Coordinates of C-alpha atoms in Angstrom, one line a residue:
M1 CA 10.9 58.0 -17.7
Q2 CA 8.3 55.7 -15.5
K3 CA 7.5 54.0 -18.5
I4 CA 11.1 53.3 -19.5
A5 CA 11.7 51.6 -15.9
L6 CA 8.6 49.7 -16.0
S7 CA 9.6 48.3 -19.8
F8 CA 13.1 47.3 -18.4
A9 CA 11.6 45.9 -15.5
M10 CA 9.0 44.0 -17.4
L11 CA 12.4 42.5 -19.9
F12 CA 14.0 41.5 -16.6
F13 CA 11.2 39.7 -14.9
L14 CA 9.7 38.1 -18.4
P15 CA 10.9 34.5 -17.6
S16 CA 9.6 34.7 -14.0
L17 CA 6.3 35.7 -15.3
V18 CA 6.1 33.0 -17.9
V19 CA 6.6 30.5 -15.4
T20 CA 4.4 31.9 -13.2
S21 CA 1.6 31.4 -15.5
A22 CA 2.9 28.0 -16.9
A23 CA 3.1 26.8 -13.7
S24 CA -0.9 27.9 -12.7
E25 CA -1.9 25.7 -15.9
T26 CA -1.0 22.9 -13.9
A27 CA -1.7 23.3 -10.2
P28 CA -3.8 21.2 -9.0
P29 CA -7.3 22.6 -7.9
L30 CA -8.5 22.6 -4.0
A31 CA -11.3 20.3 -3.6
P32 CA -14.7 22.7 -3.1
I33 CA -16.0 23.4 0.3
A34 CA -18.2 20.4 1.7
K35 CA -21.6 21.3 1.4
E36 CA -22.2 20.9 5.5
L37 CA -19.7 23.6 5.9
K38 CA -21.0 25.9 3.6
Q39 CA -23.4 27.3 6.2
Q40 CA -20.7 28.0 8.6
L41 CA -18.9 30.0 5.9
L42 CA -21.6 33.1 5.9
G43 CA -20.2 35.8 6.3
S44 CA -16.6 35.1 5.4
P45 CA -15.1 37.6 3.1
I46 CA -15.9 36.0 -0.5
Y47 CA -14.2 36.0 -3.8
I48 CA -16.4 35.9 -7.6
Q49 CA -15.1 34.1 -10.9
I50 CA -17.3 34.8 -14.0
F51 CA -16.6 33.0 -17.2
K52 CA -18.7 33.9 -20.3
E53 CA -17.7 31.1 -22.7
E54 CA -18.5 28.4 -20.3
R55 CA -21.5 30.3 -19.0
I56 CA -19.9 29.8 -15.2
F57 CA -20.3 31.8 -11.9
E58 CA -18.0 30.9 -9.2
L59 CA -18.4 32.0 -5.6
Y60 CA -15.1 31.5 -3.4
A61 CA -15.0 31.7 0.1
K62 CA -12.3 32.4 2.6
V63 CA -11.2 29.7 4.6
G64 CA -7.8 30.2 6.5
N65 CA -5.4 31.8 4.2
E66 CA -7.0 30.5 1.0
Y67 CA -10.1 31.2 -0.9
R68 CA -11.8 27.6 -1.7
L69 CA -14.7 26.8 -3.9
L70 CA -18.0 27.5 -2.4
E71 CA -20.3 26.9 -5.0
Q72 CA -20.7 26.7 -9.3
Y73 CA -23.7 28.0 -10.8
P74 CA -24.6 28.2 -14.2
I75 CA -25.4 31.6 -15.8
C76 CA -28.8 32.1 -17.5
K77 CA -28.1 34.6 -19.7
Y78 CA -25.6 37.1 -20.2
S79 CA -25.9 39.2 -23.8
G80 CA -23.7 40.4 -26.8
G81 CA -21.1 37.8 -27.1
L82 CA -17.4 37.3 -26.1
G83 CA -15.7 40.8 -25.1
P84 CA -15.8 44.0 -23.0
K85 CA -18.5 46.3 -22.8
R86 CA -17.8 49.7 -24.5
V87 CA -20.8 51.5 -25.6
E88 CA -24.0 52.2 -23.2
G89 CA -26.9 50.3 -25.6
D90 CA -24.3 47.7 -27.4
L91 CA -26.3 45.3 -25.1
K92 CA -22.5 43.7 -24.1
S93 CA -22.0 42.1 -20.4
P94 CA -18.6 43.8 -19.2
E95 CA -15.4 41.7 -19.1
G96 CA -12.5 43.1 -16.5
F97 CA -12.2 43.4 -12.7
Y98 CA -14.5 45.0 -10.7
Q99 CA -15.1 45.8 -6.7
V100 CA -18.3 45.9 -5.2
D101 CA -19.3 47.5 -1.8
L102 CA -22.4 47.4 0.2
R103 CA -24.0 50.5 -1.3
Q104 CA -24.1 48.6 -4.5
L105 CA -26.4 45.7 -3.4
K106 CA -30.1 46.0 -4.5
P107 CA -32.3 43.5 -2.3
D108 CA -35.5 45.6 -3.8
S109 CA -34.7 45.3 -7.4
Q110 CA -37.1 44.8 -9.6
Y111 CA -34.9 41.7 -11.2
Y112 CA -35.4 40.0 -8.1
R113 CA -32.1 40.7 -5.9
A114 CA -29.2 42.5 -7.8
I115 CA -25.5 43.6 -7.1
N116 CA -24.2 46.4 -9.1
I117 CA -20.7 45.4 -10.5
G118 CA -19.5 49.0 -10.6
F119 CA -19.4 49.8 -14.3
P120 CA -17.5 51.6 -16.0
N121 CA -14.6 51.2 -13.4
D122 CA -11.4 52.8 -14.1
Y123 CA -10.0 51.1 -17.1
D124 CA -13.4 51.5 -18.5
K125 CA -13.5 55.3 -17.8
S126 CA -10.1 55.2 -19.3
Q127 CA -11.0 53.9 -22.2
G128 CA -13.9 56.2 -22.6
Y129 CA -16.6 53.3 -21.9
S130 CA -19.6 54.3 -21.1
G131 CA -22.5 52.4 -19.4
R132 CA -24.5 52.4 -16.3
Y133 CA -26.8 49.6 -14.0
L134 CA -24.5 46.5 -15.0
M135 CA -25.8 44.1 -12.4
I136 CA -25.9 40.3 -11.2
H137 CA -29.6 39.9 -10.7
G138 CA -32.0 37.1 -10.8
E139 CA -35.2 36.9 -13.2
C140 CA -33.1 35.2 -16.1
V141 CA -33.2 38.3 -18.2
S142 CA -30.2 39.7 -19.8
V143 CA -29.6 43.1 -22.0
G144 CA -26.3 43.7 -20.5
C145 CA -26.3 41.9 -17.3
Y146 CA -25.3 38.8 -15.9
A147 CA -28.6 37.2 -14.9
M148 CA -29.6 34.2 -12.4
T149 CA -32.4 32.4 -11.8
N150 CA -33.9 33.5 -8.3
T151 CA -32.5 30.5 -6.5
Y152 CA -29.4 30.9 -7.5
M153 CA -29.3 34.7 -7.1
D154 CA -30.6 34.1 -3.6
E155 CA -27.9 32.3 -2.4
I156 CA -25.3 34.7 -4.3
Y157 CA -26.9 37.4 -2.5
R158 CA -26.9 36.4 1.1
Y159 CA -23.3 35.1 1.2
A160 CA -21.9 38.7 -0.4
E161 CA -24.7 40.8 2.0
A162 CA -23.1 38.7 4.8
A163 CA -19.6 39.1 3.5
L164 CA -19.8 42.4 3.3
R165 CA -21.7 43.4 6.9
N166 CA -19.1 41.0 8.8
G167 CA -16.4 43.5 7.7
Q168 CA -15.3 42.7 4.1
A169 CA -14.8 46.2 2.7
K170 CA -15.0 45.2 -0.8
I171 CA -15.7 41.9 -2.6
D172 CA -13.3 41.7 -5.7
I173 CA -15.3 40.1 -8.9
A174 CA -13.1 38.9 -11.9
I175 CA -15.2 38.5 -15.5
Y176 CA -13.3 36.7 -17.9
P177 CA -14.5 35.8 -21.4
F178 CA -13.6 32.0 -20.9
R179 CA -10.9 30.3 -18.5
M180 CA -8.1 31.8 -19.9
T181 CA -5.7 29.0 -20.2
E182 CA -2.9 29.0 -23.0
Q183 CA -4.7 26.6 -24.8
N184 CA -8.0 29.4 -25.0
M185 CA -5.7 32.3 -25.3
Q186 CA -4.5 30.2 -28.6
R187 CA -7.8 29.5 -30.0
H188 CA -8.5 32.9 -29.6
R189 CA -5.3 34.5 -30.8
N190 CA -6.6 36.2 -33.8
S191 CA -9.6 37.7 -31.9
T192 CA -10.4 41.4 -32.2
Y193 CA -10.1 41.2 -28.4
A194 CA -6.9 39.7 -27.7
S195 CA -4.9 42.3 -26.5
F196 CA -7.2 43.2 -24.0
W197 CA -7.5 39.4 -23.2
K198 CA -3.7 39.3 -22.6
Q199 CA -4.4 42.1 -19.6
L200 CA -6.8 39.8 -17.8
Q201 CA -4.8 36.6 -17.8
P202 CA -2.8 37.3 -15.2
G203 CA -5.2 37.7 -13.1
Y204 CA -6.6 34.3 -14.1
A205 CA -3.3 33.2 -13.6
Y206 CA -2.6 34.5 -10.3
F207 CA -5.7 32.9 -8.6
N208 CA -5.0 29.3 -10.1
Q209 CA -2.0 29.3 -8.2
H210 CA -2.2 31.5 -5.3
N211 CA -6.1 30.7 -4.1
Q212 CA -5.8 34.8 -3.4
P213 CA -7.5 37.6 -5.6
P214 CA -5.1 39.1 -7.6
A215 CA -4.5 43.0 -6.5
V216 CA -5.8 44.7 -9.9
T217 CA -4.8 48.4 -10.3
V218 CA -4.6 50.5 -13.7
F219 CA -1.5 52.3 -14.7
N220 CA -1.4 54.4 -18.3
G221 CA -5.2 52.6 -19.4
Q222 CA -3.5 49.3 -19.0
Y223 CA -4.8 46.9 -16.2
V224 CA -2.2 46.3 -13.8
V225 CA -1.6 42.7 -11.8
N226 CA 0.5 42.3 -8.9
P227 CA 2.8 39.0 -9.6
P228 CA 3.4 37.1 -6.8
L229 CA 6.4 38.3 -3.8
M230 CA 9.6 36.3 -5.0
T231 CA 12.2 36.0 -2.1
S232 CA 14.8 36.7 -4.6
Q233 CA 13.7 39.4 -6.3
P234 CA 11.8 42.2 -5.9
T235 CA 7.8 42.8 -6.2
L236 CA 7.2 43.9 -9.9
K237 CA 3.7 45.9 -11.0
Y238 CA 3.6 45.5 -14.7
A239 CA 1.2 46.4 -17.4
L240 CA 0.9 44.3 -20.5
A241 CA -0.2 45.5 -24.0
E242 CA -2.0 48.2 -25.3
T243 CA -5.6 47.3 -25.9
K244 CA -6.6 49.2 -29.4

């Protein structure tokens, strides 16, 4: 019955979800934070987005009720190409939604400093994926991790540690194969991973439109993203097509 109700709700609200995604394509981005204000935001809650194809790491800080771009860093190395990590030893860097708390920071890593992203998460476990010690770290070497230069990793680590020590319970990290615009989704529509990527796209769209990290859970082995609150309609949680 729960699955039937969920399917009915998805059909009923589908036009609203499509409008939300389309609106996110055209929403003007907020201006990056001025350099002179960056130091003042040390200790503020942060949010991270990673884009594989573009090799971009984006660090956001909370300013008022919105998350603003604090800095954009080039990713030095990742491995395995596009698509999620599935098996330990496949050398692929993960994709999906992850969370980090203070216990996952590694100040004494052999790769300078490191942040364990928490792979496998609940979604990965539901798919039977395996792997350990998947990190964001320094030293510009990757066998499944996201490697940065030590200079960039030092700054990322400082903001992560300060945010967690200042009261942020967990840092949300969204890892995407590419910027999930409709144009890019169409370009990759024949990929083996297309159905999985459709699960990630609502998270990308939500942040683009609202400048707030999406609330993400796992339901029946699928990522579930909370759409925006709608004044004339009840809040809906929805799951997208099953990954094969």
